[in-house]
PDB file of C-alpha atoms and ligand atoms in Angstrom:
ATOM      1  CA  MET A   7     -45.987  13.417  -8.096  1.00 40.00           C
ATOM      2  CA  SER A   8     -46.638  14.500  -4.560  1.00 42.00           C
ATOM      3  CA  ALA A   9     -44.401  13.235  -1.809  1.00 46.00           C
ATOM      4  CA  VAL A  10     -46.621  14.674   0.909  1.00 48.00           C
ATOM      5  CA  MET A  11     -47.037  12.452   3.925  1.00 48.00           C
ATOM      6  CA  PRO A  12     -50.436  11.991   5.570  1.00 50.00           C
ATOM      7  CA  GLU A  13     -51.033  14.425   8.431  1.00 60.00           C
ATOM      8  CA  SER A  14     -51.890  11.481  10.636  1.00 61.00           C
ATOM      9  CA  ASP A  15     -50.937  13.335  13.809  1.00 84.00           C
ATOM     10  CA  ILE A  16     -53.501  16.144  13.302  1.00 91.00           C
ATOM     11  CA  PRO A  17     -56.448  15.308  15.594  1.00 92.00           C
ATOM     12  CA  PRO A  18     -59.666  14.835  13.521  1.00 95.00           C
ATOM     13  CA  THR A  19     -61.600  16.536  16.274  1.00 96.00           C
ATOM     14  CA  GLY A  20     -60.549  18.742  19.191  1.00 97.00           C
ATOM     15  CA  THR A  21     -61.442  21.563  21.482  1.00 98.00           C
ATOM     16  CA  ALA A  22     -60.913  24.566  19.101  1.00 98.00           C
ATOM     17  CA  ARG A  23     -63.789  26.861  18.321  1.00 98.00           C
ATOM     18  CA  VAL A  24     -63.738  28.617  14.932  1.00 98.00           C
ATOM     19  CA  HIS A  25     -65.647  31.682  13.965  1.00 98.00           C
ATOM     20  CA  VAL A  26     -65.186  33.606  10.731  1.00 98.00           C
ATOM     21  CA  LEU A  27     -65.306  37.318  11.728  1.00 98.00           C
ATOM     22  CA  MET A  28     -65.208  38.754   8.171  1.00 97.00           C
ATOM     23  CA  ASP A  29     -65.631  36.937   4.853  1.00 97.00           C
ATOM     24  CA  GLY A  30     -62.970  38.176   2.477  1.00 97.00           C
ATOM     25  CA  TYR A  31     -63.460  39.235  -1.119  1.00 97.00           C
ATOM     26  CA  ALA A  32     -61.487  40.576  -4.053  1.00 95.00           C
ATOM     27  CA  ARG A  33     -63.134  42.385  -6.939  1.00 93.00           C
ATOM     28  CA  GLU A  34     -62.437  45.072  -9.432  1.00 91.00           C
ATOM     29  CA  GLU A  35     -64.351  48.362  -9.236  1.00 91.00           C
ATOM     30  CA  GLU A  36     -64.069  51.672 -11.106  1.00 89.00           C
ATOM     31  CA  ASP A  37     -62.021  53.328  -8.411  1.00 88.00           C
ATOM     32  CA  GLY A  38     -59.694  50.409  -7.829  1.00 89.00           C
ATOM     33  CA  ASP A  39     -59.552  46.818  -6.597  1.00 92.00           C
ATOM     34  CA  ARG A  40     -61.661  46.159  -3.534  1.00 95.00           C
ATOM     35  CA  VAL A  41     -59.797  43.691  -1.388  1.00 97.00           C
ATOM     36  CA  GLY A  42     -60.968  42.298   1.933  1.00 98.00           C
ATOM     37  CA  SER A  43     -59.132  39.616   3.981  1.00 98.00           C
ATOM     38  CA  THR A  44     -60.968  36.689   5.471  1.00 98.00           C
ATOM     39  CA  VAL A  45     -60.457  37.314   9.189  1.00 98.00           C
ATOM     40  CA  THR A  46     -61.006  34.353  11.510  1.00 98.00           C
ATOM     41  CA  LEU A  47     -61.292  33.915  15.292  1.00 98.00           C
ATOM     42  CA  ILE A  48     -60.073  30.638  16.822  1.00 98.00           C
ATOM     43  CA  THR A  49     -60.173  29.907  20.531  1.00 98.00           C
ATOM     44  CA  ASP A  50     -58.876  26.939  22.468  1.00 98.00           C
ATOM     45  CA  GLY A  51     -58.752  27.190  26.250  1.00 97.00           C
ATOM     46  CA  ASP A  52     -56.705  30.238  27.148  1.00 97.00           C
ATOM     47  CA  VAL A  53     -55.556  30.828  23.619  1.00 98.00           C
ATOM     48  CA  THR A  54     -57.408  33.399  21.444  1.00 98.00           C
ATOM     49  CA  VAL A  55     -56.171  33.651  17.861  1.00 99.00           C
ATOM     50  CA  VAL A  56     -57.038  36.032  15.099  1.00 99.00           C
ATOM     51  CA  VAL A  57     -55.973  34.878  11.638  1.00 99.00           C
ATOM     52  CA  ASP A  58     -55.171  37.438   8.963  1.00 98.00           C
ATOM     53  CA  PRO A  59     -56.260  40.838  10.373  1.00 98.00           C
ATOM     54  CA  GLY A  60     -55.574  42.532   7.055  1.00 98.00           C
ATOM     55  CA  MET A  61     -57.589  44.848   4.843  1.00 98.00           C
ATOM     56  CA  VAL A  62     -61.223  45.204   5.956  1.00 98.00           C
ATOM     57  CA  TRP A  63     -64.000  47.586   4.844  1.00 96.00           C
ATOM     58  CA  SER A  64     -64.331  48.783   8.474  1.00 97.00           C
ATOM     59  CA  ARG A  65     -62.062  48.291  11.492  1.00 98.00           C
ATOM     60  CA  ALA A  66     -65.060  49.001  13.767  1.00 98.00           C
ATOM     61  CA  ALA A  67     -66.999  46.191  12.112  1.00 98.00           C
ATOM     62  CA  LEU A  68     -64.103  43.799  12.804  1.00 98.00           C
ATOM     63  CA  ILE A  69     -63.973  44.804  16.395  1.00 98.00           C
ATOM     64  CA  SER A  70     -67.739  44.446  16.675  1.00 98.00           C
ATOM     65  CA  ALA A  71     -67.618  40.974  15.171  1.00 98.00           C
ATOM     66  CA  LEU A  72     -65.061  40.009  17.815  1.00 98.00           C
ATOM     67  CA  ALA A  73     -67.175  41.491  20.560  1.00 98.00           C
ATOM     68  CA  GLU A  74     -70.122  39.310  19.470  1.00 98.00           C
ATOM     69  CA  HIS A  75     -68.032  36.470  20.786  1.00 98.00           C
ATOM     70  CA  GLY A  76     -67.323  38.223  24.040  1.00 98.00           C
ATOM     71  CA  ILE A  77     -63.766  39.030  23.131  1.00 98.00           C
ATOM     72  CA  ALA A  78     -62.062  42.414  23.382  1.00 98.00           C
ATOM     73  CA  PRO A  79     -58.943  43.375  21.302  1.00 98.00           C
ATOM     74  CA  ASP A  80     -56.741  43.047  24.423  1.00 98.00           C
ATOM     75  CA  ASP A  81     -57.889  39.470  24.943  1.00 98.00           C
ATOM     76  CA  VAL A  82     -56.309  38.291  21.641  1.00 98.00           C
ATOM     77  CA  THR A  83     -53.249  36.263  22.531  1.00 98.00           C
ATOM     78  CA  ASP A  84     -51.966  35.356  19.091  1.00 98.00           C
ATOM     79  CA  VAL A  85     -52.226  36.784  15.524  1.00 98.00           C
ATOM     80  CA  VAL A  86     -51.302  34.619  12.531  1.00 98.00           C
ATOM     81  CA  PHE A  87     -50.200  35.986   9.193  1.00 98.00           C
ATOM     82  CA  SER A  88     -50.975  33.430   6.429  1.00 98.00           C
ATOM     83  CA  HIS A  89     -48.263  35.241   4.454  1.00 98.00           C
ATOM     84  CA  HIS A  90     -46.742  38.721   4.185  1.00 97.00           C
ATOM     85  CA  HIS A  91     -49.064  40.558   1.771  1.00 98.00           C
ATOM     86  CA  PRO A  92     -50.509  43.737   3.195  1.00 97.00           C
ATOM     87  CA  ASP A  93     -54.089  42.672   2.620  1.00 98.00           C
ATOM     88  CA  HIS A  94     -53.660  40.032   5.312  1.00 98.00           C
ATOM     89  CA  THR A  95     -51.454  41.942   7.786  1.00 98.00           C
ATOM     90  CA  VAL A  96     -52.142  45.695   7.971  1.00 98.00           C
ATOM     91  CA  ASN A  97     -54.469  45.609  11.029  1.00 98.00           C
ATOM     92  CA  ALA A  98     -52.348  43.492  13.314  1.00 98.00           C
ATOM     93  CA  ALA A  99     -51.842  46.379  15.682  1.00 97.00           C
ATOM     94  CA  LEU A 100     -55.526  46.377  16.582  1.00 98.00           C
ATOM     95  CA  PHE A 101     -54.506  43.541  19.051  1.00 98.00           C
ATOM     96  CA  PRO A 102     -51.801  45.083  21.205  1.00 97.00           C
ATOM     97  CA  ALA A 103     -51.226  42.077  23.473  1.00 98.00           C
ATOM     98  CA  ALA A 104     -50.917  39.483  20.757  1.00 98.00           C
ATOM     99  CA  ARG A 105     -47.866  37.608  19.720  1.00 98.00           C
ATOM    100  CA  ILE A 106     -47.626  37.522  15.880  1.00 98.00           C
ATOM    101  CA  HIS A 107     -46.784  34.360  13.984  1.00 98.00           C
ATOM    102  CA  ASP A 108     -45.566  33.994  10.414  1.00 98.00           C
ATOM    103  CA  HIS A 109     -43.717  31.298   8.492  1.00 98.00           C
ATOM    104  CA  TRP A 110     -40.334  31.816  10.169  1.00 98.00           C
ATOM    105  CA  ALA A 111     -40.787  33.604  13.450  1.00 98.00           C
ATOM    106  CA  ILE A 112     -42.851  34.739  16.392  1.00 98.00           C
ATOM    107  CA  TYR A 113     -42.894  38.506  17.053  1.00 98.00           C
ATOM    108  CA  ASP A 114     -43.569  39.531  20.648  1.00 98.00           C
ATOM    109  CA  GLY A 115     -43.031  43.190  21.388  1.00 96.00           C
ATOM    110  CA  ASP A 116     -39.535  43.828  20.134  1.00 97.00           C
ATOM    111  CA  LEU A 117     -38.611  40.169  20.479  1.00 98.00           C
ATOM    112  CA  TRP A 118     -38.030  38.235  17.225  1.00 98.00           C
ATOM    113  CA  ILE A 119     -38.063  34.496  17.912  1.00 98.00           C
ATOM    114  CA  SER A 120     -36.991  32.563  14.867  1.00 98.00           C
ATOM    115  CA  ARG A 121     -38.625  29.145  14.400  1.00 97.00           C
ATOM    116  CA  ASP A 122     -39.999  27.005  11.595  1.00 96.00           C
ATOM    117  CA  ALA A 123     -43.819  27.323  11.615  1.00 97.00           C
ATOM    118  CA  ASP A 124     -44.431  23.812  10.196  1.00 96.00           C
ATOM    119  CA  ASN A 125     -46.312  21.868  12.772  1.00 95.00           C
ATOM    120  CA  PHE A 126     -45.919  24.565  15.317  1.00 97.00           C
ATOM    121  CA  ALA A 127     -48.660  24.209  17.955  1.00 97.00           C
ATOM    122  CA  LEU A 128     -50.397  27.334  19.330  1.00 97.00           C
ATOM    123  CA  SER A 129     -52.543  25.129  21.540  1.00 97.00           C
ATOM    124  CA  PRO A 130     -53.505  21.424  21.791  1.00 96.00           C
ATOM    125  CA  SER A 131     -56.016  21.872  18.977  1.00 97.00           C
ATOM    126  CA  ILE A 132     -54.430  24.722  16.873  1.00 98.00           C
ATOM    127  CA  ARG A 133     -51.308  24.267  14.834  1.00 97.00           C
ATOM    128  CA  LEU A 134     -49.585  25.913  11.825  1.00 98.00           C
ATOM    129  CA  ILE A 135     -48.406  24.054   8.744  1.00 97.00           C
ATOM    130  CA  ALA A 136     -46.258  25.302   5.872  1.00 98.00           C
ATOM    131  CA  THR A 137     -48.242  25.576   2.658  1.00 98.00           C
ATOM    132  CA  PRO A 138     -46.207  27.497   0.114  1.00 98.00           C
ATOM    133  CA  GLY A 139     -47.543  28.279  -3.320  1.00 97.00           C
ATOM    134  CA  HIS A 140     -49.450  31.604  -3.250  1.00 97.00           C
ATOM    135  CA  THR A 141     -46.138  32.987  -2.131  1.00 98.00           C
ATOM    136  CA  GLU A 142     -43.034  31.163  -0.980  1.00 96.00           C
ATOM    137  CA  GLN A 143     -43.919  31.973   2.629  1.00 97.00           C
ATOM    138  CA  ASP A 144     -47.454  30.708   3.232  1.00 98.00           C
ATOM    139  CA  ILE A 145     -48.613  28.961   6.318  1.00 98.00           C
ATOM    140  CA  SER A 146     -52.055  27.596   7.110  1.00 98.00           C
ATOM    141  CA  THR A 147     -53.750  27.500  10.498  1.00 98.00           C
ATOM    142  CA  VAL A 148     -55.251  24.079  11.333  1.00 98.00           C
ATOM    143  CA  ALA A 149     -57.902  23.998  14.034  1.00 98.00           C
ATOM    144  CA  SER A 150     -59.325  20.684  15.297  1.00 98.00           C
ATOM    145  CA  ALA A 151     -62.932  21.473  16.407  1.00 98.00           C
ATOM    146  CA  ALA A 152     -65.727  19.270  17.773  1.00 98.00           C
ATOM    147  CA  ASP A 153     -67.181  18.849  14.227  1.00 97.00           C
ATOM    148  CA  GLY A 154     -63.875  18.372  12.383  1.00 98.00           C
ATOM    149  CA  VAL A 155     -60.752  20.150  11.104  1.00 98.00           C
ATOM    150  CA  TYR A 156     -60.950  23.753   9.863  1.00 98.00           C
ATOM    151  CA  VAL A 157     -58.065  25.131   7.836  1.00 98.00           C
ATOM    152  CA  CYS A 158     -57.518  28.846   7.354  1.00 98.00           C
ATOM    153  CA  THR A 159     -55.397  29.241   4.224  1.00 98.00           C
ATOM    154  CA  HIS A 160     -54.541  31.351   1.192  1.00 98.00           C
ATOM    155  CA  ALA A 161     -54.052  28.230  -0.897  1.00 98.00           C
ATOM    156  CA  TRP A 162     -57.472  29.143  -2.347  1.00 98.00           C
ATOM    157  CA  TRP A 163     -58.767  32.692  -2.689  1.00 97.00           C
ATOM    158  CA  GLY A 164     -62.275  31.247  -2.606  1.00 97.00           C
ATOM    159  CA  ALA A 165     -64.112  27.986  -3.238  1.00 96.00           C
ATOM    160  CA  ASP A 166     -63.420  28.257  -7.016  1.00 94.00           C
ATOM    161  CA  GLY A 167     -59.685  28.727  -6.568  1.00 90.00           C
ATOM    162  CA  PRO A 168     -58.764  30.228  -8.949  1.00 94.00           C
ATOM    163  CA  ALA A 169     -57.280  26.926 -10.057  1.00 95.00           C
ATOM    164  CA  ASP A 170     -54.136  28.737 -11.200  1.00 94.00           C
ATOM    165  CA  ASP A 171     -53.238  31.409  -8.727  1.00 94.00           C
ATOM    166  CA  PRO A 172     -52.303  34.504 -10.718  1.00 92.00           C
ATOM    167  CA  LEU A 173     -49.687  35.472  -8.098  1.00 93.00           C
ATOM    168  CA  SER A 174     -48.172  32.089  -7.565  1.00 94.00           C
ATOM    169  CA  PRO A 175     -44.382  31.797  -8.142  1.00 93.00           C
ATOM    170  CA  ASP A 176     -44.689  27.978  -8.128  1.00 95.00           C
ATOM    171  CA  GLN A 177     -48.023  26.440  -9.119  1.00 97.00           C
ATOM    172  CA  ALA A 178     -46.717  22.892  -8.541  1.00 97.00           C
ATOM    173  CA  ALA A 179     -45.780  23.798  -4.951  1.00 97.00           C
ATOM    174  CA  LEU A 180     -49.295  25.275  -4.544  1.00 98.00           C
ATOM    175  CA  SER A 181     -50.858  22.056  -5.772  1.00 98.00           C
ATOM    176  CA  ARG A 182     -48.791  20.021  -3.261  1.00 98.00           C
ATOM    177  CA  SER A 183     -49.907  22.367  -0.477  1.00 98.00           C
ATOM    178  CA  ARG A 184     -53.553  22.017  -1.508  1.00 98.00           C
ATOM    179  CA  LEU A 185     -53.272  18.265  -1.425  1.00 97.00           C
ATOM    180  CA  ARG A 186     -51.730  18.413   2.030  1.00 97.00           C
ATOM    181  CA  ILE A 187     -54.597  20.622   3.260  1.00 98.00           C
ATOM    182  CA  LEU A 188     -57.298  18.485   1.606  1.00 97.00           C
ATOM    183  CA  ASP A 189     -55.873  15.444   3.388  1.00 96.00           C
ATOM    184  CA  VAL A 190     -57.103  16.895   6.733  1.00 96.00           C
ATOM    185  CA  ALA A 191     -59.628  19.670   6.073  1.00 98.00           C
ATOM    186  CA  ALA A 192     -63.355  19.221   6.678  1.00 98.00           C
ATOM    187  CA  VAL A 193     -63.811  22.943   6.071  1.00 98.00           C
ATOM    188  CA  VAL A 194     -61.565  25.352   4.245  1.00 98.00           C
ATOM    189  CA  ILE A 195     -61.527  29.062   5.173  1.00 98.00           C
ATOM    190  CA  PRO A 196     -59.972  30.713   2.094  1.00 98.00           C
ATOM    191  CA  GLY A 197     -58.135  34.042   1.820  1.00 98.00           C
ATOM    192  CA  HIS A 198     -60.817  36.028   0.065  1.00 98.00           C
ATOM    193  CA  GLY A 199     -64.160  34.203   0.330  1.00 98.00           C
ATOM    194  CA  PRO A 200     -66.630  32.384   2.548  1.00 98.00           C
ATOM    195  CA  SER A 201     -65.684  29.065   4.097  1.00 98.00           C
ATOM    196  CA  PHE A 202     -66.407  25.953   2.031  1.00 98.00           C
ATOM    197  CA  VAL A 203     -66.491  22.158   2.315  1.00 98.00           C
ATOM    198  CA  PRO A 204     -63.981  20.844  -0.168  1.00 98.00           C
ATOM    199  CA  GLY A 205     -65.191  18.346  -2.702  1.00 96.00           C
ATOM    200  CA  PRO A 206     -64.282  16.843  -6.083  1.00 95.00           C
ATOM    201  CA  GLY A 207     -64.580  20.220  -7.755  1.00 95.00           C
ATOM    202  CA  THR A 208     -62.146  21.912  -5.440  1.00 97.00           C
ATOM    203  CA  PRO A 209     -59.134  22.998  -7.472  1.00 97.00           C
ATOM    204  CA  ARG A 210     -56.046  20.892  -6.638  1.00 95.00           C
TER     205      ARG A 210
HETATM  206 ZN1   ZN B 302     -51.392  37.334  -0.933  1.00 93.44          ZN
HETATM  207 ZN1   ZN B 303     -54.875  37.795  -0.278  1.00 93.44          ZN
END
């Protein structure tokens, strides 16, 4: 049974603006696995966040996607790592001014500021929540926008799951995290696929 409490303090709407910069993917090809991270831009007032600047097919394409929203790499104030796998982290240095957030700290230049990410607010409408299960160190980025709550998360690779995450050290923990997310999410932005509106068929 899940003991997860309702996320009643997450605003159902807010001032965040959410734009997926790159849809992620993961597929096998003859020369190796092709892995792209879903990379997402979230803005709220003075705060400009890039979630999961990891493996992409083209760094220039990522920067161009950002520029389409009028944002230069130096404008990014915060980078979030959903977890520590390289496919979600390797391009963080594209944003030299950004503080970096993960599950247990904020990294700012050479400053390591330990803190628990759960319910950590990056802005009035953007917060982090702890959602372990793909690894033991996953966080999700929760953005309250005008049309509802968006959640960037690796609790799903894509809309179809997979139901059982092949890398999960604790599938029960993953299920609890999924329920916690589904309690608030109008839209899920998964680790390796296009955003989706969760429904009855969404793996729990
Ligand atoms: Zn991973
Ligand atoms: Zn991944």
